[in-house]
CSV table of C-alpha atoms in Angstrom, one decimal:
chain,number,residue,atom,x,y,z
R,1,UNK,CA,-164.0,101.4,-18.5
R,2,UNK,CA,-160.6,101.2,-17.8
R,3,UNK,CA,-158.3,101.4,-20.8
R,4,UNK,CA,-154.6,100.7,-21.2
R,5,UNK,CA,-153.2,102.1,-24.4
R,6,UNK,CA,-149.4,100.5,-25.1
R,7,UNK,CA,-147.6,102.5,-28.0
R,8,UNK,CA,-144.3,103.4,-28.9
R,9,UNK,CA,-145.3,106.7,-29.5
R,10,UNK,CA,-147.4,109.4,-27.5
R,11,UNK,CA,-147.3,113.3,-28.8
R,12,UNK,CA,-146.1,115.4,-27.4
R,13,UNK,CA,-143.2,113.6,-25.7
R,14,UNK,CA,-142.7,110.8,-28.0
R,15,UNK,CA,-143.4,111.4,-31.5
R,16,UNK,CA,-141.7,110.3,-34.6
R,17,UNK,CA,-145.1,110.6,-36.8
R,18,UNK,CA,-148.7,110.3,-36.9
R,19,UNK,CA,-149.0,107.5,-34.2
R,20,UNK,CA,-147.7,109.9,-31.7
R,21,UNK,CA,-150.9,112.1,-32.2
R,22,UNK,CA,-153.3,109.4,-32.7
R,23,UNK,CA,-152.7,108.0,-29.1
R,24,UNK,CA,-152.6,111.5,-27.4
R,25,UNK,CA,-156.0,112.5,-29.4
R,26,UNK,CA,-157.8,109.7,-28.8
R,27,UNK,CA,-156.7,109.4,-25.0
R,28,UNK,CA,-157.8,113.0,-24.6
R,29,UNK,CA,-161.4,112.1,-26.2
R,30,UNK,CA,-162.0,109.1,-23.7
R,31,UNK,CA,-160.9,110.9,-20.7
R,32,UNK,CA,-163.3,113.4,-21.4
R,33,UNK,CA,-165.9,110.7,-21.9
R,34,UNK,CA,-164.9,109.5,-18.3
R,35,UNK,CA,-163.0,107.0,-19.1
R,36,UNK,CA,-160.1,105.5,-17.0
R,37,UNK,CA,-157.0,105.6,-19.1
R,38,UNK,CA,-153.3,104.8,-18.9
R,39,UNK,CA,-150.7,105.4,-21.7
R,40,UNK,CA,-148.0,102.5,-21.5
R,41,UNK,CA,-144.5,103.9,-23.1
R,42,UNK,CA,-140.7,102.8,-23.4
R,43,UNK,CA,-138.8,105.3,-21.3
R,44,UNK,CA,-136.9,106.9,-24.0
R,45,UNK,CA,-133.8,109.1,-23.3
R,46,UNK,CA,-135.3,111.6,-25.6
R,47,UNK,CA,-138.1,112.3,-23.4
R,48,UNK,CA,-138.6,115.9,-22.4
R,49,UNK,CA,-139.0,115.3,-18.6
R,50,UNK,CA,-140.3,118.8,-18.1
R,51,UNK,CA,-143.6,118.1,-19.7
R,52,UNK,CA,-143.9,115.4,-17.6
R,53,UNK,CA,-145.6,116.1,-14.2
R,54,UNK,CA,-145.2,114.2,-10.9
R,55,UNK,CA,-142.6,111.8,-13.0
R,56,UNK,CA,-141.8,108.9,-9.7
R,57,UNK,CA,-141.0,105.5,-10.0
R,58,UNK,CA,-143.9,103.3,-8.9
R,59,UNK,CA,-141.9,99.8,-9.5
R,60,UNK,CA,-138.1,99.8,-9.0
R,61,UNK,CA,-137.2,96.2,-9.7
R,62,UNK,CA,-140.1,94.6,-12.2
R,63,UNK,CA,-138.8,91.2,-13.2
R,64,UNK,CA,-139.4,90.4,-16.7
R,65,UNK,CA,-138.3,86.9,-18.6
R,66,UNK,CA,-136.4,87.4,-21.4
R,67,UNK,CA,-133.7,84.8,-23.0
R,68,UNK,CA,-133.0,82.3,-20.4
R,69,UNK,CA,-132.9,84.7,-17.3
R,70,UNK,CA,-134.9,87.6,-15.5
R,71,UNK,CA,-134.3,91.3,-16.8
R,72,UNK,CA,-134.9,93.8,-14.2
R,73,UNK,CA,-136.8,97.2,-15.3
R,74,UNK,CA,-137.7,100.1,-13.7
R,75,UNK,CA,-141.5,101.5,-14.3
R,76,UNK,CA,-142.1,105.0,-14.1
R,77,UNK,CA,-145.4,107.1,-14.1
R,78,UNK,CA,-146.4,110.9,-14.5
R,79,UNK,CA,-148.8,112.9,-16.1
R,80,UNK,CA,-148.4,114.5,-19.6
R,81,UNK,CA,-150.8,117.0,-20.7
R,82,UNK,CA,-153.8,115.5,-18.6
R,83,UNK,CA,-152.8,111.9,-19.7
R,84,UNK,CA,-151.4,109.4,-16.9
R,85,UNK,CA,-148.6,107.8,-18.6
R,86,UNK,CA,-146.3,104.6,-17.5
R,87,UNK,CA,-142.6,104.5,-18.6
R,88,UNK,CA,-140.7,101.0,-19.0
R,89,UNK,CA,-137.3,101.3,-18.5
R,90,UNK,CA,-135.2,98.1,-19.0
R,91,UNK,CA,-132.0,97.8,-17.0
R,92,UNK,CA,-129.8,96.3,-19.3
R,93,UNK,CA,-126.3,96.9,-20.8
R,94,UNK,CA,-127.9,97.1,-24.1
R,95,UNK,CA,-129.8,100.0,-23.3
R,96,UNK,CA,-132.7,99.6,-25.1
R,97,UNK,CA,-134.5,102.8,-25.1
R,98,UNK,CA,-131.3,105.0,-24.5
R,99,UNK,CA,-130.3,105.6,-28.1
R,100,UNK,CA,-131.2,109.0,-28.9
R,101,UNK,CA,-134.1,108.5,-31.0
R,102,UNK,CA,-137.4,106.3,-31.0
R,103,UNK,CA,-136.9,104.0,-34.1
R,104,UNK,CA,-134.2,103.0,-37.0
R,105,UNK,CA,-132.1,100.7,-34.6
R,106,UNK,CA,-131.0,97.3,-35.9
R,107,UNK,CA,-132.2,95.5,-32.7
R,108,UNK,CA,-135.8,97.3,-32.8
R,109,UNK,CA,-137.6,93.6,-32.7
R,110,UNK,CA,-135.6,93.0,-29.6
R,111,UNK,CA,-136.1,96.1,-28.1
R,112,UNK,CA,-139.9,95.9,-28.7
R,113,UNK,CA,-140.3,92.6,-27.5
R,114,UNK,CA,-138.7,93.3,-24.2
R,115,UNK,CA,-141.3,96.3,-23.9
R,116,UNK,CA,-144.2,93.9,-24.6
R,117,UNK,CA,-143.3,91.7,-22.0
R,118,UNK,CA,-142.7,94.1,-19.4
R,119,UNK,CA,-145.8,95.6,-20.1
R,120,UNK,CA,-148.0,92.5,-19.2
R,121,UNK,CA,-145.7,91.7,-16.5
R,122,UNK,CA,-145.9,95.2,-14.9
R,123,UNK,CA,-149.9,94.9,-15.5
R,124,UNK,CA,-150.1,91.4,-14.2
R,125,UNK,CA,-148.1,92.1,-10.9
R,126,UNK,CA,-149.7,95.7,-10.1
R,127,UNK,CA,-152.6,93.7,-9.9
R,128,UNK,CA,-154.9,95.5,-12.1
R,129,UNK,CA,-157.7,93.9,-14.3
R,130,UNK,CA,-158.2,96.6,-17.5
R,131,UNK,CA,-161.1,96.1,-19.3
R,132,UNK,CA,-159.0,97.2,-22.7
R,133,UNK,CA,-155.6,96.8,-24.0
R,134,UNK,CA,-155.4,98.6,-27.0
R,135,UNK,CA,-152.3,98.0,-28.8
R,136,UNK,CA,-150.7,99.8,-31.8
R,137,UNK,CA,-148.5,98.5,-35.1
R,138,UNK,CA,-146.2,96.1,-35.2
R,139,UNK,CA,-144.3,97.1,-32.1
R,140,UNK,CA,-146.7,96.2,-29.8
R,141,UNK,CA,-148.1,93.0,-31.9
R,142,UNK,CA,-146.4,90.6,-29.8
R,143,UNK,CA,-148.7,91.6,-26.8
R,144,UNK,CA,-152.2,89.8,-28.1
R,145,UNK,CA,-149.8,86.7,-28.6
R,146,UNK,CA,-148.3,86.7,-25.3
R,147,UNK,CA,-151.8,87.3,-23.9
R,148,UNK,CA,-153.2,84.3,-25.4
R,149,UNK,CA,-150.1,81.8,-25.2
R,150,UNK,CA,-148.8,82.7,-21.7
R,151,UNK,CA,-150.7,85.6,-19.9
R,152,UNK,CA,-154.4,84.9,-20.3
R,153,UNK,CA,-154.4,82.2,-17.8
R,154,UNK,CA,-152.2,83.7,-15.3
R,155,UNK,CA,-154.3,86.9,-14.4
R,156,UNK,CA,-155.9,88.2,-17.5
R,157,UNK,CA,-159.3,86.4,-17.6
R,158,UNK,CA,-161.5,89.2,-18.8
R,159,UNK,CA,-159.2,91.8,-20.6
R,160,UNK,CA,-159.9,92.2,-24.4
R,161,UNK,CA,-157.3,93.7,-27.0
R,162,UNK,CA,-158.0,96.4,-29.6
R,163,UNK,CA,-155.3,96.4,-32.5
R,164,UNK,CA,-155.0,99.2,-34.6
R,165,UNK,CA,-153.0,99.0,-37.6
R,166,UNK,CA,-151.3,102.5,-38.5
R,167,UNK,CA,-149.3,101.5,-41.7
R,168,UNK,CA,-149.0,97.7,-42.9
R,169,UNK,CA,-145.9,98.9,-44.9
R,170,UNK,CA,-144.1,98.2,-41.5
R,171,UNK,CA,-145.2,94.8,-40.5
R,172,UNK,CA,-142.3,93.6,-37.9
R,173,UNK,CA,-141.1,90.7,-39.9
R,174,UNK,CA,-138.3,89.5,-37.4
R,175,UNK,CA,-135.9,86.4,-37.1
R,176,UNK,CA,-137.8,83.8,-35.1
R,177,UNK,CA,-135.2,83.8,-32.4
R,178,UNK,CA,-137.1,86.8,-31.2
R,179,UNK,CA,-140.0,84.1,-30.0
R,180,UNK,CA,-138.1,82.3,-27.9
R,181,UNK,CA,-136.3,85.4,-26.2
R,182,UNK,CA,-139.8,86.0,-24.7
R,183,UNK,CA,-140.7,82.5,-24.0
R,184,UNK,CA,-142.9,81.5,-26.6
R,185,UNK,CA,-142.7,78.1,-28.9
R,186,UNK,CA,-141.9,78.8,-32.4
R,187,UNK,CA,-143.6,75.2,-32.9
R,188,UNK,CA,-146.8,76.5,-32.3
R,189,UNK,CA,-146.6,80.0,-33.8
R,190,UNK,CA,-144.7,79.4,-37.0
R,191,UNK,CA,-147.8,78.4,-39.0
R,192,UNK,CA,-149.5,80.3,-42.0
R,193,UNK,CA,-152.6,80.9,-39.9
R,194,UNK,CA,-150.6,82.7,-37.0
R,195,UNK,CA,-146.9,84.1,-37.2
R,196,UNK,CA,-145.4,82.6,-40.2
R,197,UNK,CA,-144.2,85.5,-42.7
R,198,UNK,CA,-145.4,84.9,-46.2
R,199,UNK,CA,-142.5,83.6,-48.6
R,200,UNK,CA,-139.9,82.7,-45.9
R,201,UNK,CA,-140.4,79.9,-43.4
R,202,UNK,CA,-137.6,81.4,-41.2
R,203,UNK,CA,-139.0,84.7,-40.3
R,204,UNK,CA,-141.7,85.7,-37.9
R,205,UNK,CA,-144.4,88.6,-38.6
R,206,UNK,CA,-145.6,90.5,-35.5
R,207,UNK,CA,-148.1,92.3,-37.2
R,208,UNK,CA,-149.7,89.1,-38.3
R,209,UNK,CA,-149.8,87.8,-34.6
R,210,UNK,CA,-151.3,91.0,-33.6
R,211,UNK,CA,-154.5,90.8,-35.9
R,212,UNK,CA,-154.9,86.9,-35.2
R,213,UNK,CA,-154.8,86.9,-31.7
R,214,UNK,CA,-156.7,90.5,-31.2
R,215,UNK,CA,-160.4,90.7,-30.5
R,216,UNK,CA,-161.0,93.3,-32.8
R,217,UNK,CA,-158.7,94.9,-35.0
R,218,UNK,CA,-158.9,98.2,-37.3
R,219,UNK,CA,-157.2,100.3,-39.3
R,220,UNK,CA,-157.2,104.6,-39.6
R,221,UNK,CA,-159.6,105.2,-42.5
R,222,UNK,CA,-162.2,103.1,-44.4
R,223,UNK,CA,-160.7,103.4,-47.7
R,224,UNK,CA,-157.5,102.1,-46.2
R,225,UNK,CA,-159.1,99.1,-44.7
R,226,UNK,CA,-160.5,98.4,-48.1
R,227,UNK,CA,-157.3,98.5,-49.9
R,228,UNK,CA,-155.6,96.6,-47.8
R,229,UNK,CA,-157.7,93.9,-48.0
R,230,UNK,CA,-158.2,94.0,-51.9
R,231,UNK,CA,-155.2,95.7,-53.4
R,232,UNK,CA,-151.3,95.3,-53.1
R,233,UNK,CA,-151.5,97.8,-50.5
R,234,UNK,CA,-152.1,94.7,-48.0
R,235,UNK,CA,-148.4,94.2,-48.8
R,236,UNK,CA,-148.9,90.6,-48.3
R,237,UNK,CA,-151.9,90.8,-45.6
R,238,UNK,CA,-154.8,90.9,-47.9
R,239,UNK,CA,-155.7,87.2,-47.5
R,240,UNK,CA,-155.0,87.3,-43.7
R,241,UNK,CA,-157.4,90.3,-43.2
R,242,UNK,CA,-160.2,88.9,-45.0
R,243,UNK,CA,-159.8,85.5,-43.0
R,244,UNK,CA,-160.6,87.8,-40.2
R,245,UNK,CA,-162.9,89.9,-41.8
R,246,UNK,CA,-165.5,89.7,-39.1
R,247,UNK,CA,-163.6,91.6,-36.6
R,248,UNK,CA,-161.8,94.1,-39.2
R,249,UNK,CA,-162.7,97.5,-40.0
R,250,UNK,CA,-161.7,101.1,-40.6
R,251,UNK,CA,-162.4,104.3,-38.4
R,252,UNK,CA,-161.2,107.8,-39.5
R,253,UNK,CA,-158.7,109.4,-37.2
R,254,UNK,CA,-159.5,112.7,-35.9
R,255,UNK,CA,-157.1,115.6,-34.6
R,256,UNK,CA,-156.9,116.8,-30.9
R,257,UNK,CA,-158.4,120.3,-31.3
R,258,UNK,CA,-156.8,121.0,-28.0
R,259,UNK,CA,-153.5,121.2,-30.1
R,260,UNK,CA,-154.3,121.9,-33.3
R,261,UNK,CA,-157.2,124.6,-33.5
R,262,UNK,CA,-156.0,128.5,-34.8
R,263,UNK,CA,-158.5,130.3,-32.6
R,264,UNK,CA,-156.3,129.1,-29.1
R,265,UNK,CA,-153.2,127.8,-30.7
R,266,UNK,CA,-150.4,129.3,-28.3
R,267,UNK,CA,-147.8,128.9,-31.2
R,268,UNK,CA,-149.2,131.1,-33.5
R,269,UNK,CA,-148.8,134.7,-33.5
R,270,UNK,CA,-152.4,135.8,-34.5
R,271,UNK,CA,-155.6,133.8,-33.6
R,272,UNK,CA,-158.2,133.5,-36.6
R,273,UNK,CA,-161.1,131.1,-37.5
R,274,UNK,CA,-163.8,130.7,-40.1
R,275,UNK,CA,-165.4,134.0,-39.0
R,276,UNK,CA,-162.0,136.0,-38.4
R,277,UNK,CA,-160.3,134.2,-41.5
R,278,UNK,CA,-158.3,137.7,-42.5
R,279,UNK,CA,-156.4,137.6,-39.5
R,280,UNK,CA,-154.8,134.7,-41.1
R,281,UNK,CA,-152.9,136.9,-43.2
R,282,UNK,CA,-150.9,138.2,-40.0
R,283,UNK,CA,-149.4,134.4,-39.6
R,284,UNK,CA,-148.9,134.4,-43.6
R,285,UNK,CA,-146.3,137.5,-42.7
R,286,UNK,CA,-144.7,135.8,-39.5
R,287,UNK,CA,-144.0,133.1,-41.5
R,288,UNK,CA,-142.3,134.7,-44.3
R,289,UNK,CA,-140.2,136.7,-41.5
R,290,UNK,CA,-139.4,133.5,-39.9
R,291,UNK,CA,-138.4,131.6,-43.3
R,292,UNK,CA,-136.8,134.5,-44.8
R,293,UNK,CA,-139.3,134.7,-47.6
R,294,UNK,CA,-139.5,137.6,-49.4
R,295,UNK,CA,-142.8,139.4,-48.4
R,296,UNK,CA,-144.9,139.1,-52.1
R,297,UNK,CA,-148.1,138.6,-53.8
R,298,UNK,CA,-147.7,134.9,-54.3
R,299,UNK,CA,-149.4,132.0,-52.3
R,300,UNK,CA,-147.4,129.6,-50.3
R,301,UNK,CA,-146.9,126.0,-51.0
R,302,UNK,CA,-146.7,124.2,-47.8
R,303,UNK,CA,-145.0,120.3,-47.3
R,304,UNK,CA,-144.9,119.3,-43.5
R,305,UNK,CA,-143.9,115.6,-43.5
R,306,UNK,CA,-141.6,112.9,-43.0
R,307,UNK,CA,-139.7,112.6,-46.3
R,308,UNK,CA,-139.8,108.5,-47.1
R,309,UNK,CA,-140.8,106.6,-49.9
R,310,UNK,CA,-144.5,106.3,-48.6
R,311,UNK,CA,-145.1,110.0,-49.1
R,312,UNK,CA,-144.2,110.0,-52.5
R,313,UNK,CA,-140.7,112.0,-52.1
R,314,UNK,CA,-140.1,112.3,-56.2
R,315,UNK,CA,-143.7,113.9,-56.6
R,316,UNK,CA,-142.5,116.0,-53.5
R,317,UNK,CA,-139.4,117.1,-55.3
R,318,UNK,CA,-141.1,117.7,-58.6
R,319,UNK,CA,-143.9,119.8,-56.8
R,320,UNK,CA,-141.6,122.2,-55.5
R,321,UNK,CA,-140.0,122.6,-58.8
R,322,UNK,CA,-143.1,123.3,-60.4
R,323,UNK,CA,-144.9,125.3,-58.1
R,324,UNK,CA,-141.7,127.7,-58.1
R,325,UNK,CA,-142.2,127.8,-61.9
R,326,UNK,CA,-145.5,128.6,-61.2
R,327,UNK,CA,-145.1,131.7,-59.3
R,328,UNK,CA,-146.0,130.1,-55.9
R,329,UNK,CA,-143.6,130.4,-52.6
R,330,UNK,CA,-142.6,126.8,-50.8
R,331,UNK,CA,-142.1,126.4,-47.2
R,332,UNK,CA,-141.1,122.7,-46.8
R,333,UNK,CA,-140.6,121.2,-42.8
R,334,UNK,CA,-139.4,117.6,-42.8
R,335,UNK,CA,-136.4,115.0,-42.1
R,336,UNK,CA,-135.6,111.8,-44.1
R,337,UNK,CA,-134.1,108.4,-42.3
R,338,UNK,CA,-133.0,107.3,-45.4
R,339,UNK,CA,-129.5,108.9,-46.9
R,340,UNK,CA,-130.4,108.9,-50.3
R,341,UNK,CA,-133.4,110.7,-49.8
R,342,UNK,CA,-131.8,112.9,-47.3
R,343,UNK,CA,-129.4,113.5,-49.9
R,344,UNK,CA,-131.9,114.4,-52.6
R,345,UNK,CA,-133.4,117.1,-50.5
R,346,UNK,CA,-130.3,118.6,-49.2
R,347,UNK,CA,-129.2,119.1,-53.1
R,348,UNK,CA,-132.4,121.2,-53.3
R,349,UNK,CA,-132.1,123.0,-50.1
R,350,UNK,CA,-128.6,124.1,-51.6
R,351,UNK,CA,-129.7,124.8,-55.0
R,352,UNK,CA,-132.8,127.4,-53.6
R,353,UNK,CA,-130.4,128.7,-50.9
R,354,UNK,CA,-130.8,132.0,-52.6
R,355,UNK,CA,-134.0,132.0,-53.9
R,356,UNK,CA,-136.3,134.2,-51.9
R,357,UNK,CA,-139.1,132.4,-52.6
R,358,UNK,CA,-138.4,128.9,-51.4
R,359,UNK,CA,-136.6,127.3,-47.7
R,360,UNK,CA,-136.3,123.9,-46.9
R,361,UNK,CA,-135.9,123.3,-43.2
R,362,UNK,CA,-134.8,119.7,-43.1
R,363,UNK,CA,-135.6,118.9,-39.3
R,364,UNK,CA,-138.8,118.6,-37.6
R,365,UNK,CA,-139.7,121.7,-35.7
R,366,UNK,CA,-143.1,121.4,-33.7
R,367,UNK,CA,-143.7,125.1,-33.0
R,368,UNK,CA,-142.3,125.9,-36.8
R,369,UNK,CA,-145.4,123.3,-38.0
R,370,UNK,CA,-147.9,125.6,-36.3
R,371,UNK,CA,-146.9,128.6,-37.8
R,372,UNK,CA,-146.5,126.8,-41.6
R,373,UNK,CA,-150.0,125.4,-41.0
R,374,UNK,CA,-151.2,129.0,-40.0
R,375,UNK,CA,-149.3,131.0,-42.6
R,376,UNK,CA,-149.8,128.7,-45.7
R,377,UNK,CA,-152.4,128.7,-48.3
R,378,UNK,CA,-151.7,125.2,-50.1
R,379,UNK,CA,-150.4,122.0,-48.5
R,380,UNK,CA,-149.1,119.3,-51.1
R,381,UNK,CA,-149.5,115.4,-49.8
R,382,UNK,CA,-148.9,113.2,-52.8
R,383,UNK,CA,-148.8,110.2,-51.0
R,384,UNK,CA,-148.0,106.9,-52.4
R,385,UNK,CA,-150.4,105.2,-49.7
R,386,UNK,CA,-151.8,107.1,-47.1
R,387,UNK,CA,-153.4,105.1,-44.0
R,388,UNK,CA,-155.2,108.1,-43.0
R,389,UNK,CA,-153.1,111.2,-42.8
R,390,UNK,CA,-153.6,114.0,-40.1
R,391,UNK,CA,-151.6,116.8,-42.1
R,392,UNK,CA,-154.6,117.5,-44.4
R,393,UNK,CA,-157.1,117.5,-41.4
R,394,UNK,CA,-154.8,120.0,-39.7
R,395,UNK,CA,-154.2,122.3,-43.1
R,396,UNK,CA,-157.8,122.5,-43.3
R,397,UNK,CA,-158.6,123.4,-39.8
R,398,UNK,CA,-156.0,126.4,-40.5
R,399,UNK,CA,-157.6,127.3,-43.7
R,400,UNK,CA,-155.2,125.8,-46.1
R,401,UNK,CA,-156.3,123.9,-49.1
R,402,UNK,CA,-154.7,120.6,-49.7
R,403,UNK,CA,-153.4,118.7,-52.9
R,404,UNK,CA,-153.6,115.3,-52.3
R,405,UNK,CA,-153.7,112.0,-54.0
R,406,UNK,CA,-156.7,110.2,-53.7
R,407,UNK,CA,-155.5,107.1,-51.3
R,408,UNK,CA,-156.6,105.9,-48.1
R,409,UNK,CA,-157.5,108.5,-45.4
R,410,UNK,CA,-156.8,111.4,-48.0
R,411,UNK,CA,-159.9,110.0,-50.2
R,412,UNK,CA,-161.9,109.9,-47.3
R,413,UNK,CA,-161.1,113.9,-46.4
R,414,UNK,CA,-160.4,115.5,-49.1
R,415,UNK,CA,-163.0,116.3,-52.2
R,416,UNK,CA,-162.0,117.9,-55.1
R,417,UNK,CA,-163.1,121.5,-55.9
R,418,UNK,CA,-164.3,120.6,-59.7
R,419,UNK,CA,-164.5,116.9,-60.0
R,420,UNK,CA,-166.6,116.1,-56.6
R,421,UNK,CA,-169.8,115.0,-57.1
R,422,UNK,CA,-170.4,116.4,-53.3
R,423,UNK,CA,-172.1,119.5,-52.7
R,424,UNK,CA,-170.0,122.5,-53.4
R,425,UNK,CA,-170.1,123.4,-49.3
R,426,UNK,CA,-168.2,120.8,-48.6
R,427,UNK,CA,-165.6,120.7,-51.3
R,428,UNK,CA,-162.4,121.6,-49.8
R,429,UNK,CA,-159.3,120.8,-51.8
R,430,UNK,CA,-157.6,119.2,-55.1
R,431,UNK,CA,-157.5,115.7,-55.8
R,432,UNK,CA,-155.4,113.5,-58.8
R,433,UNK,CA,-154.9,109.7,-59.3
R,434,UNK,CA,-152.2,108.8,-60.8
R,435,UNK,CA,-148.6,109.2,-58.8
R,436,UNK,CA,-146.9,111.1,-62.1
R,437,UNK,CA,-145.7,114.4,-62.7
R,438,UNK,CA,-148.7,114.9,-65.1
R,439,UNK,CA,-151.3,113.7,-62.5
R,440,UNK,CA,-149.4,115.8,-59.9
R,441,UNK,CA,-149.3,119.5,-62.5
R,442,UNK,CA,-153.0,119.0,-63.1
R,443,UNK,CA,-154.0,119.3,-59.6
R,444,UNK,CA,-151.6,122.0,-58.5
R,445,UNK,CA,-152.2,124.4,-61.5
R,446,UNK,CA,-155.9,124.0,-60.8
R,447,UNK,CA,-155.1,125.0,-57.3
R,448,UNK,CA,-152.7,127.9,-57.9
R,449,UNK,CA,-154.5,129.1,-60.8
R,450,UNK,CA,-157.7,129.6,-58.4
R,451,UNK,CA,-155.8,131.4,-55.9
R,452,UNK,CA,-154.6,133.9,-58.4
R,453,UNK,CA,-157.8,134.2,-60.4
R,454,UNK,CA,-160.6,133.6,-58.2
R,455,UNK,CA,-159.9,134.7,-54.9
R,456,UNK,CA,-163.0,134.7,-53.5
R,457,UNK,CA,-163.8,130.9,-54.4
R,458,UNK,CA,-160.2,130.0,-52.9
R,459,UNK,CA,-161.5,131.7,-49.6
R,460,UNK,CA,-164.9,129.6,-50.1
R,461,UNK,CA,-162.8,126.8,-50.1
R,462,UNK,CA,-160.8,127.6,-47.1
R,463,UNK,CA,-163.8,128.3,-45.2
R,464,UNK,CA,-165.4,125.0,-46.3
R,465,UNK,CA,-162.1,122.6,-44.9
R,466,UNK,CA,-162.2,125.1,-41.6
R,467,UNK,CA,-166.1,124.4,-41.0
R,468,UNK,CA,-165.6,120.8,-41.5
R,469,UNK,CA,-165.5,118.4,-38.5
R,470,UNK,CA,-162.2,116.5,-38.1
R,471,UNK,CA,-162.0,116.2,-34.3
R,472,UNK,CA,-162.2,113.3,-32.1
R,473,UNK,CA,-165.6,113.8,-31.4
R,474,UNK,CA,-167.2,111.2,-33.8
R,475,UNK,CA,-163.7,109.2,-33.8
R,476,UNK,CA,-163.8,108.7,-30.4
R,477,UNK,CA,-167.4,107.6,-29.9
R,478,UNK,CA,-166.9,104.8,-32.6
R,479,UNK,CA,-163.8,103.6,-30.4
R,480,UNK,CA,-165.9,103.5,-27.2
R,481,UNK,CA,-168.2,101.6,-28.8
R,482,UNK,CA,-165.7,98.9,-29.9
R,483,UNK,CA,-164.5,99.0,-26.4
R,484,UNK,CA,-168.3,98.4,-25.4
R,485,UNK,CA,-168.9,95.7,-28.0
R,486,UNK,CA,-165.8,93.9,-26.7
R,487,UNK,CA,-167.4,94.2,-23.2
R,488,UNK,CA,-170.6,92.8,-24.1
R,489,UNK,CA,-169.1,89.8,-25.9
R,490,UNK,CA,-166.6,89.4,-23.0
R,491,UNK,CA,-170.0,89.1,-20.4
R,492,UNK,CA,-171.9,86.9,-22.9
R,493,UNK,CA,-168.6,84.4,-23.4
């Protein structure tokens, strides 16, 4: 099959969260299966050009309809870790992707509307006929709409769209003028069954458009698929997803083991695995040296996360203080876009600056992330909601026992050491239900107590997690099956 992956992110060159890891991991798996695949991204000014092999201009003057004129874009191409990538570079005074970051601009809707339109123009003008266009999140939600309304008849008679929802907390609710800017007719689209945002007739919802017009829609774990159809976690999309239930489901993410594997990881000082678990101790010591933590017989609790409301920041702050009070060490790596949340963590950083058992690194550092996973004993993930989560799967691969809230993909992958009904050989962490300090402390106290009093059982939990298969092998096959299904539907239609 010929697959075009269209995304705002792809690790390691454009990553703000789990979406970047997803696109990288699934792309690697599909290429290994023999599929022809290209990833299309914006040409951000933050791209590390030294990571892109053979970067070159492949279309110097792509003309894209925008507002009442034509916008010229460059298209560049290169290879990133074995993945062919194309980059859309609009030539505009607005410098759409020259902002020093991927997201967080007031004109994000316009930026990604330009990207969506340019992607389809580029594929059209290059004369290709991809079998699958795989789109991700609200930033590409206009692509299925544009395909149906304008491009299907112009040169995409057989291409089918898979649309993956990574987080319905961000739906791309935009002013209706965005539709006009890319040549769409609001009179046709601003309907409850199309793009009309529930509760505000003046706003268009790009994720709604993608759900309605894509050929198949999925989210990134079975539990989250159920939650967003049946609970308030659907954030207004519950009825729409139920309407389109016949083409909607959940496929659990995997982790890219070419990037995340302690037996071969080039970013950690000592390689280890289930059969060489004692070697993890050398990474623990290196982590303490890197962060300036004292060398002591205490468990290291890690937090590696975006610091935002979804991730349960109030519980993270409480968990850090509780861990220290219980005689554990803490290593946090994360950053907040919200100034209020950033301020809370900076105050805690100052409060603990002289504590030899606590270090908060309020940034994102890929190398340090690998070292934290390799050296930590426990990881805290108290999310209010979690579509899938990769941190718990990466952590378990590195022999870190997760403490998580029972939501979304966390519930699909972490099974409580004490209360799970599963066999002990697959129990791998600690789980709590209520997003409260009491709920959190109940799980944390059990985990820390097991580390301290029953080290042999704690080691078994580590091994259970390390031996579980969280690779892309199974998930990649499920996505390939989706693509094949779409191809079969295409032939029969």
